[in-house]
CSV table of C-alpha atoms and ligand atoms in Angstrom, one decimal:
chain,number,residue,atom,x,y,z
A,63,MET,CA,141.0,-61.1,49.5
A,64,ILE,CA,139.9,-64.7,49.6
A,65,LEU,CA,142.6,-66.8,51.6
A,66,SER,CA,141.6,-70.4,49.7
A,67,GLU,CA,142.7,-73.7,49.7
A,68,ILE,CA,142.1,-77.9,49.6
A,69,ILE,CA,142.4,-79.7,52.6
A,70,GLY,CA,141.2,-83.2,51.5
A,71,ARG,CA,138.7,-82.7,49.2
A,72,VAL,CA,137.5,-79.3,50.4
A,73,GLY,CA,138.0,-76.0,49.7
A,74,VAL,CA,138.0,-74.6,52.1
A,75,ILE,CA,137.6,-69.8,51.5
A,76,ARG,CA,138.5,-67.6,53.8
A,77,LEU,CA,136.9,-63.7,53.8
A,78,ASN,CA,139.8,-62.6,55.0
A,79,ARG,CA,139.2,-58.9,55.0
A,80,PRO,CA,140.1,-58.3,59.2
A,81,GLU,CA,140.8,-54.1,59.5
A,82,VAL,CA,136.8,-53.4,57.7
A,83,MET,CA,135.3,-56.9,59.8
A,84,ASN,CA,135.4,-58.6,56.7
A,85,ALA,CA,133.3,-56.5,54.0
A,86,LEU,CA,131.8,-57.5,51.7
A,87,CYS,CA,133.3,-55.0,49.1
A,88,ASP,CA,132.9,-55.3,45.3
A,89,ARG,CA,136.6,-56.6,44.3
A,90,LEU,CA,135.9,-59.7,47.2
A,91,MET,CA,133.1,-60.2,46.1
A,92,ALA,CA,134.4,-61.2,42.4
A,93,ASP,CA,137.3,-63.2,43.8
A,94,LEU,CA,134.8,-65.3,46.2
A,95,GLY,CA,132.3,-65.8,42.7
A,96,ALA,CA,135.8,-66.9,40.4
A,97,GLN,CA,136.7,-69.2,43.1
A,98,LEU,CA,133.8,-70.6,43.7
A,99,LEU,CA,133.9,-71.8,40.4
A,100,ALA,CA,136.7,-72.6,40.3
A,101,TYR,CA,136.3,-75.1,43.1
A,102,ASP,CA,132.9,-75.7,41.8
A,103,ALA,CA,134.2,-76.8,38.2
A,104,ASP,CA,138.0,-78.8,39.5
A,105,PRO,CA,137.1,-83.3,39.8
A,106,ALA,CA,139.6,-82.9,43.3
A,107,VAL,CA,137.0,-80.6,45.4
A,108,GLY,CA,133.6,-82.8,47.0
A,109,ALA,CA,132.4,-79.2,48.9
A,110,MET,CA,133.2,-76.8,50.4
A,111,VAL,CA,133.5,-74.4,53.5
A,112,ILE,CA,132.7,-70.4,53.2
A,113,THR,CA,134.6,-69.1,56.7
A,114,GLY,CA,135.7,-65.6,58.3
A,115,SER,CA,137.6,-64.6,61.1
A,116,ASP,CA,136.3,-65.4,64.1
A,117,LYS,CA,134.9,-62.0,65.5
A,118,ALA,CA,133.9,-61.7,61.9
A,119,PHE,CA,131.6,-63.9,59.4
A,120,ALA,CA,130.9,-61.3,57.2
A,121,ALA,CA,129.9,-57.2,58.9
A,122,GLY,CA,128.0,-57.1,55.4
A,123,ALA,CA,128.5,-55.3,52.6
A,124,ASP,CA,131.1,-52.1,51.9
A,125,ILE,CA,129.5,-48.9,53.1
A,126,LYS,CA,132.2,-47.5,51.9
A,127,GLU,CA,132.2,-48.5,48.5
A,128,MET,CA,128.3,-48.3,48.4
A,129,LYS,CA,127.5,-45.2,50.1
A,130,ASP,CA,127.9,-42.7,46.9
A,131,ARG,CA,126.3,-45.4,44.2
A,132,THR,CA,122.8,-43.7,42.7
A,133,PHE,CA,120.7,-44.7,41.0
A,134,PRO,CA,121.3,-45.4,37.3
A,135,GLU,CA,124.5,-46.9,38.6
A,136,THR,CA,123.8,-49.8,40.4
A,137,LEU,CA,121.7,-50.3,37.2
A,138,LEU,CA,124.9,-49.7,34.3
A,139,HIS,CA,127.0,-51.3,36.7
A,140,ASP,CA,126.1,-54.3,37.6
A,141,PHE,CA,127.4,-55.8,40.8
A,142,ILE,CA,124.0,-58.0,41.2
A,143,ALA,CA,125.6,-60.0,38.9
A,144,PRO,CA,128.6,-61.3,41.4
A,145,TRP,CA,126.3,-61.6,44.3
A,146,GLU,CA,124.7,-64.3,42.8
A,147,THR,CA,127.3,-66.5,41.4
A,148,ILE,CA,126.9,-68.9,44.2
A,149,LEU,CA,123.8,-69.4,43.4
A,150,GLN,CA,125.8,-71.4,40.2
A,151,VAL,CA,127.0,-73.7,42.2
A,152,LYS,CA,126.0,-76.7,42.0
A,153,LYS,CA,128.6,-78.3,44.6
A,154,PRO,CA,127.4,-79.1,48.3
A,155,VAL,CA,128.5,-74.8,50.0
A,156,ILE,CA,128.4,-74.6,54.1
A,157,ALA,CA,128.8,-71.5,56.0
A,158,ALA,CA,130.9,-71.4,58.7
A,159,VAL,CA,129.9,-68.8,60.9
A,160,ALA,CA,132.2,-66.9,64.1
A,161,GLY,CA,131.2,-63.7,65.1
A,162,VAL,CA,128.9,-61.0,63.2
A,163,ALA,CA,126.5,-62.0,59.6
A,164,LEU,CA,125.0,-59.1,59.2
A,165,GLY,CA,123.3,-57.6,56.4
A,166,GLY,CA,125.0,-58.8,52.7
A,167,GLY,CA,126.7,-61.2,55.6
A,168,CYS,CA,123.7,-62.7,56.6
A,169,GLU,CA,122.2,-63.0,53.3
A,170,LEU,CA,125.8,-64.5,52.0
A,171,ALA,CA,125.4,-67.3,54.5
A,172,MET,CA,121.8,-67.8,53.6
A,173,MET,CA,122.6,-68.2,50.6
A,174,THR,CA,124.6,-71.4,50.9
A,175,ASP,CA,123.6,-74.9,51.9
A,176,PHE,CA,123.6,-75.3,55.9
A,177,ILE,CA,125.3,-72.9,57.9
A,178,LEU,CA,127.4,-73.9,60.3
A,179,ALA,CA,127.6,-71.7,63.6
A,180,ALA,CA,130.0,-71.3,66.5
A,181,ASP,CA,128.6,-69.6,69.7
A,182,ASN,CA,129.7,-66.1,69.5
A,183,ALA,CA,127.4,-65.6,65.8
A,184,LYS,CA,125.5,-63.4,65.8
A,185,PHE,CA,122.8,-63.0,62.8
A,186,GLY,CA,120.6,-59.7,61.5
A,187,GLN,CA,119.9,-58.1,58.7
A,188,PRO,CA,120.7,-54.2,60.2
A,189,GLU,CA,119.7,-52.3,56.8
A,190,ILE,CA,117.0,-50.5,58.1
A,191,ASN,CA,119.6,-48.3,60.2
A,192,LEU,CA,120.6,-47.5,56.9
A,193,GLY,CA,117.8,-46.0,55.6
A,194,VAL,CA,117.4,-49.2,53.0
A,195,ILE,CA,116.5,-52.2,53.1
A,196,PRO,CA,117.6,-56.3,52.7
A,197,GLY,CA,119.5,-55.7,48.7
A,198,ALA,CA,120.5,-59.8,48.4
A,199,GLY,CA,117.6,-62.0,49.3
A,200,GLY,CA,117.3,-61.5,53.2
A,201,THR,CA,114.1,-60.8,53.1
A,202,GLN,CA,113.2,-63.3,51.4
A,203,ARG,CA,115.7,-66.3,52.8
A,204,LEU,CA,114.7,-65.1,56.5
A,205,THR,CA,111.5,-64.9,56.8
A,206,ARG,CA,110.8,-68.3,54.8
A,207,ALA,CA,113.7,-69.6,57.7
A,208,LEU,CA,112.2,-67.6,60.8
A,209,GLY,CA,108.9,-67.5,59.8
A,210,LYS,CA,107.1,-64.3,59.1
A,211,ALA,CA,107.1,-63.1,62.5
A,212,ARG,CA,110.3,-62.4,64.2
A,213,SER,CA,111.7,-62.3,60.2
A,214,MET,CA,109.4,-59.1,60.1
A,215,GLU,CA,110.8,-57.7,63.7
A,216,MET,CA,114.2,-58.5,62.6
A,217,ILE,CA,113.8,-56.4,59.6
A,218,LEU,CA,112.5,-54.0,60.9
A,219,THR,CA,114.4,-52.7,63.5
A,220,GLY,CA,118.3,-53.7,62.7
A,221,ARG,CA,118.3,-56.8,66.5
A,222,LEU,CA,120.8,-59.1,66.3
A,223,MET,CA,120.5,-62.7,67.5
A,224,GLY,CA,122.7,-64.9,68.7
A,225,ALA,CA,123.2,-68.0,67.6
A,226,GLU,CA,121.1,-69.7,69.7
A,227,GLU,CA,119.1,-68.2,68.7
A,228,ALA,CA,119.2,-68.8,65.7
A,229,LEU,CA,119.7,-72.6,65.7
A,230,ALA,CA,116.4,-72.2,68.0
A,231,ALA,CA,114.8,-70.2,64.6
A,232,HIS,CA,115.2,-72.7,61.8
A,233,LEU,CA,118.4,-70.2,60.6
A,234,VAL,CA,121.2,-72.7,61.4
A,235,ALA,CA,121.5,-76.5,60.7
A,236,ARG,CA,123.8,-76.2,64.4
A,237,VAL,CA,126.5,-74.5,66.9
A,238,VAL,CA,129.4,-75.7,68.2
A,239,PRO,CA,132.2,-73.9,70.9
A,240,LEU,CA,133.7,-71.9,68.5
A,241,ALA,CA,137.2,-73.2,68.9
A,242,ASP,CA,135.8,-76.1,67.6
A,243,LEU,CA,134.2,-74.6,64.1
A,244,GLN,CA,136.4,-75.1,62.1
A,245,ALA,CA,137.4,-78.7,62.9
A,246,GLU,CA,133.4,-79.2,62.5
A,247,ALA,CA,133.2,-77.5,58.9
A,248,LEU,CA,135.6,-79.5,57.4
A,249,LYS,CA,134.8,-82.8,59.3
A,250,THR,CA,131.0,-82.4,58.0
A,251,ALA,CA,132.2,-81.0,54.2
A,252,GLU,CA,134.3,-83.7,54.1
A,253,LYS,CA,131.4,-86.7,54.4
A,254,ILE,CA,129.7,-85.5,51.9
A,255,ALA,CA,132.7,-85.7,49.9
A,256,SER,CA,133.1,-89.1,51.0
A,257,LEU,CA,129.2,-90.0,49.1
A,258,SER,CA,128.0,-90.0,45.4
A,259,PRO,CA,129.0,-87.2,43.7
A,260,VAL,CA,125.7,-87.3,41.5
A,261,ALA,CA,123.5,-88.2,44.0
A,262,VAL,CA,125.4,-84.8,46.5
A,263,GLN,CA,123.9,-82.5,43.2
A,264,MET,CA,120.2,-84.5,42.8
A,265,ALA,CA,119.8,-83.6,47.9
A,266,LYS,CA,120.5,-80.8,47.2
A,267,LYS,CA,118.5,-79.3,43.9
A,268,ALA,CA,115.7,-81.8,45.6
A,269,VAL,CA,115.8,-79.5,48.2
A,270,ASN,CA,116.0,-76.1,46.7
A,271,LEU,CA,113.1,-77.1,45.1
A,272,ALA,CA,111.8,-77.2,48.6
A,273,PHE,CA,112.5,-73.7,49.3
A,274,GLU,CA,111.7,-72.3,46.2
A,275,SER,CA,108.5,-74.3,44.3
A,276,HIS,CA,105.1,-75.4,45.5
A,277,LEU,CA,104.7,-78.4,47.8
A,278,SER,CA,103.1,-81.4,44.7
A,279,GLU,CA,106.0,-78.9,41.6
A,280,GLY,CA,108.5,-79.6,44.3
A,281,VAL,CA,107.6,-83.1,44.9
A,282,ARG,CA,106.8,-84.3,41.3
A,283,SER,CA,110.7,-82.6,40.5
A,284,GLU,CA,112.7,-85.0,43.3
A,285,ARG,CA,111.2,-88.3,41.5
A,286,VAL,CA,112.3,-87.3,37.9
A,287,LEU,CA,115.6,-86.5,40.0
A,288,PHE,CA,115.2,-89.8,42.7
A,289,LEU,CA,114.1,-92.4,39.3
A,290,SER,CA,116.5,-90.4,37.3
A,291,LEU,CA,119.7,-91.9,40.0
A,292,PHE,CA,119.4,-95.8,38.9
A,293,GLY,CA,120.8,-94.9,36.0
A,294,THR,CA,123.4,-94.6,38.1
A,295,LYS,CA,126.5,-96.4,39.2
A,296,HIS,CA,127.1,-95.3,42.6
A,297,GLN,CA,123.0,-95.9,43.6
A,298,GLN,CA,123.3,-100.2,42.2
A,299,GLU,CA,126.9,-99.5,44.5
A,300,GLY,CA,125.4,-98.3,48.1
A,301,MET,CA,123.1,-100.6,47.3
A,302,ALA,CA,124.4,-104.0,47.2
A,303,ALA,CA,127.1,-102.4,49.5
A,304,PHE,CA,124.5,-102.1,51.8
A,305,VAL,CA,122.9,-105.7,51.5
A,306,GLU,CA,127.0,-106.9,51.8
A,307,LYS,CA,127.4,-105.3,54.4
A,308,ARG,CA,130.8,-103.5,53.5
A,309,LYS,CA,132.2,-99.8,53.2
A,310,ALA,CA,130.6,-98.2,50.1
A,311,ARG,CA,132.7,-97.2,46.9
A,312,PHE,CA,132.0,-94.5,45.1
A,313,GLU,CA,134.2,-93.7,42.5
B,241,DAK,N1,131.5,-51.8,55.6
B,241,DAK,C1,132.5,-50.6,56.2
B,241,DAK,N2,133.3,-51.0,56.9
B,241,DAK,C2,132.4,-51.3,58.0
B,241,DAK,C3,131.8,-52.6,57.7
B,241,DAK,C4,131.1,-52.5,56.7
B,241,DAK,N3,129.0,-53.6,56.6
B,241,DAK,N4,131.3,-53.2,58.9
B,241,DAK,C5,132.2,-52.4,59.6
B,241,DAK,N5,133.4,-52.0,59.2
B,241,DAK,C6,134.1,-51.2,59.6
B,241,DAK,C7,134.3,-50.5,60.1
B,241,DAK,O1,133.8,-48.7,59.6
B,241,DAK,C8,135.6,-49.9,61.0
B,241,DAK,O2,136.8,-49.5,60.2
B,241,DAK,P1,137.2,-48.7,61.4
B,241,DAK,O3,136.7,-47.2,61.8
B,241,DAK,O4,138.5,-48.7,62.0
B,241,DAK,O5,138.7,-47.3,59.7
B,241,DAK,C9,136.5,-51.1,61.1
B,241,DAK,O6,134.8,-52.5,60.4
B,241,DAK,C10,135.5,-52.0,62.5
B,241,DAK,O7,134.2,-51.8,62.6
B,241,DAK,P2,133.5,-51.5,64.3
B,241,DAK,O8,135.1,-49.9,64.9
B,241,DAK,O9,132.7,-50.7,63.9
B,241,DAK,O10,133.5,-52.5,64.9
B,241,DAK,P3,132.6,-52.9,66.3
B,241,DAK,O11,133.2,-53.9,66.8
B,241,DAK,O12,132.2,-52.0,67.3
B,241,DAK,O13,131.6,-53.2,66.0
B,241,DAK,C11,130.0,-54.6,63.7
B,241,DAK,C12,131.5,-54.1,64.4
B,241,DAK,C13,130.3,-55.4,62.7
B,241,DAK,C14,128.9,-53.7,64.8
B,241,DAK,C15,129.5,-52.6,63.3
B,241,DAK,O14,131.3,-52.0,62.6
B,241,DAK,C16,128.7,-52.3,61.9
B,241,DAK,O15,127.2,-52.8,62.7
B,241,DAK,N6,129.2,-52.6,61.2
B,241,DAK,C17,127.6,-52.1,60.3
B,241,DAK,C18,127.1,-53.1,59.6
B,241,DAK,C19,125.9,-52.9,59.1
B,241,DAK,O16,124.7,-52.5,58.9
B,241,DAK,N7,125.8,-54.1,57.8
B,241,DAK,C20,124.7,-53.8,56.6
B,241,DAK,C21,125.4,-53.2,55.6
B,241,DAK,S1,124.0,-53.1,54.3
B,241,DAK,C22,123.1,-56.2,47.3
B,241,DAK,C23,124.3,-56.7,47.9
B,241,DAK,C24,124.5,-56.3,49.0
B,241,DAK,C25,124.3,-55.9,49.4
B,241,DAK,C26,122.0,-55.2,49.9
B,241,DAK,C27,122.9,-55.5,47.9
B,241,DAK,N8,122.9,-56.4,46.2
B,241,DAK,C28,123.6,-57.9,45.4
B,241,DAK,C29,121.6,-55.9,45.4
B,241,DAK,C30,124.0,-55.7,51.6
B,241,DAK,C31,124.7,-54.4,52.2
B,241,DAK,C32,125.1,-54.4,53.3
B,241,DAK,O17,124.9,-55.4,54.0
């Protein structure tokens, strides 16, 4: 249900259920989580990309699998845990989104570190049409990205948002032509993978603090992370290379 390969220093994971627009069933989520953790532990990988097909990043959780679940079952058979594995990943993860990213698909994309969108991308939280609400962080992350008014409108009406609107609303980092999406995602991930892995992980942690904490707490924690980098060779190498007008070598 996923296809994965390492290209250069980038672990690429492709969601692969084309017959159902990459609907995210339990097995796919378990496989995705396991692959993310494997790449996180693999020194050959410096960054990851999650992508889908040209038509669908993912059309949401698998409705056919989910529809008969009862409340006690959802509690007893923890179907939530695999959705959160991605939050344990320390290396940067980019979502390269083409086509639809709906419901759980949009939530998965928002759980990555940032989204690169193809010009045909469509984002939305249409759960309200199914008589439910987003359950994997959508109400929280979409609201932090878009602000209350736009997020409320999308979640209450199920309206989809195109790539350009998503860019203007700060949901995505960049929009590129569909034909360039994979190459751009790889190039971006490769750039990150070429940098100091220690600084990269601390940068990810620090930016996430802005998202998940109050300002003063985030700034205090950023300072601790920043100062601790002065205990690394990469800080010495990066700054020495600048002064000596040469390219830094982060080994
Ligand atoms: N689940 C299962 N099958 C899906 C699917 C989905 N989400 N989306 C599409 N498919 C299937 C269709 O049923 C169809 O299958 P067949 O009929 O051929 O067997 C096939 O994919 C092609 O779809 P369409 O024929 O509908 O294709 P169209 O191009 O006409 O439309 C579409 C594409 C993506 C606009 C449409 O399929 C659609 O609206 N799909 C549903 C989108 C949606 O409602 N998504 C939200 C699902 S609810 C949680 C974790 C996650 C979640 C909640 C909690 N926890 C950890 C607590 C997430 C919930 C959701 O995502």
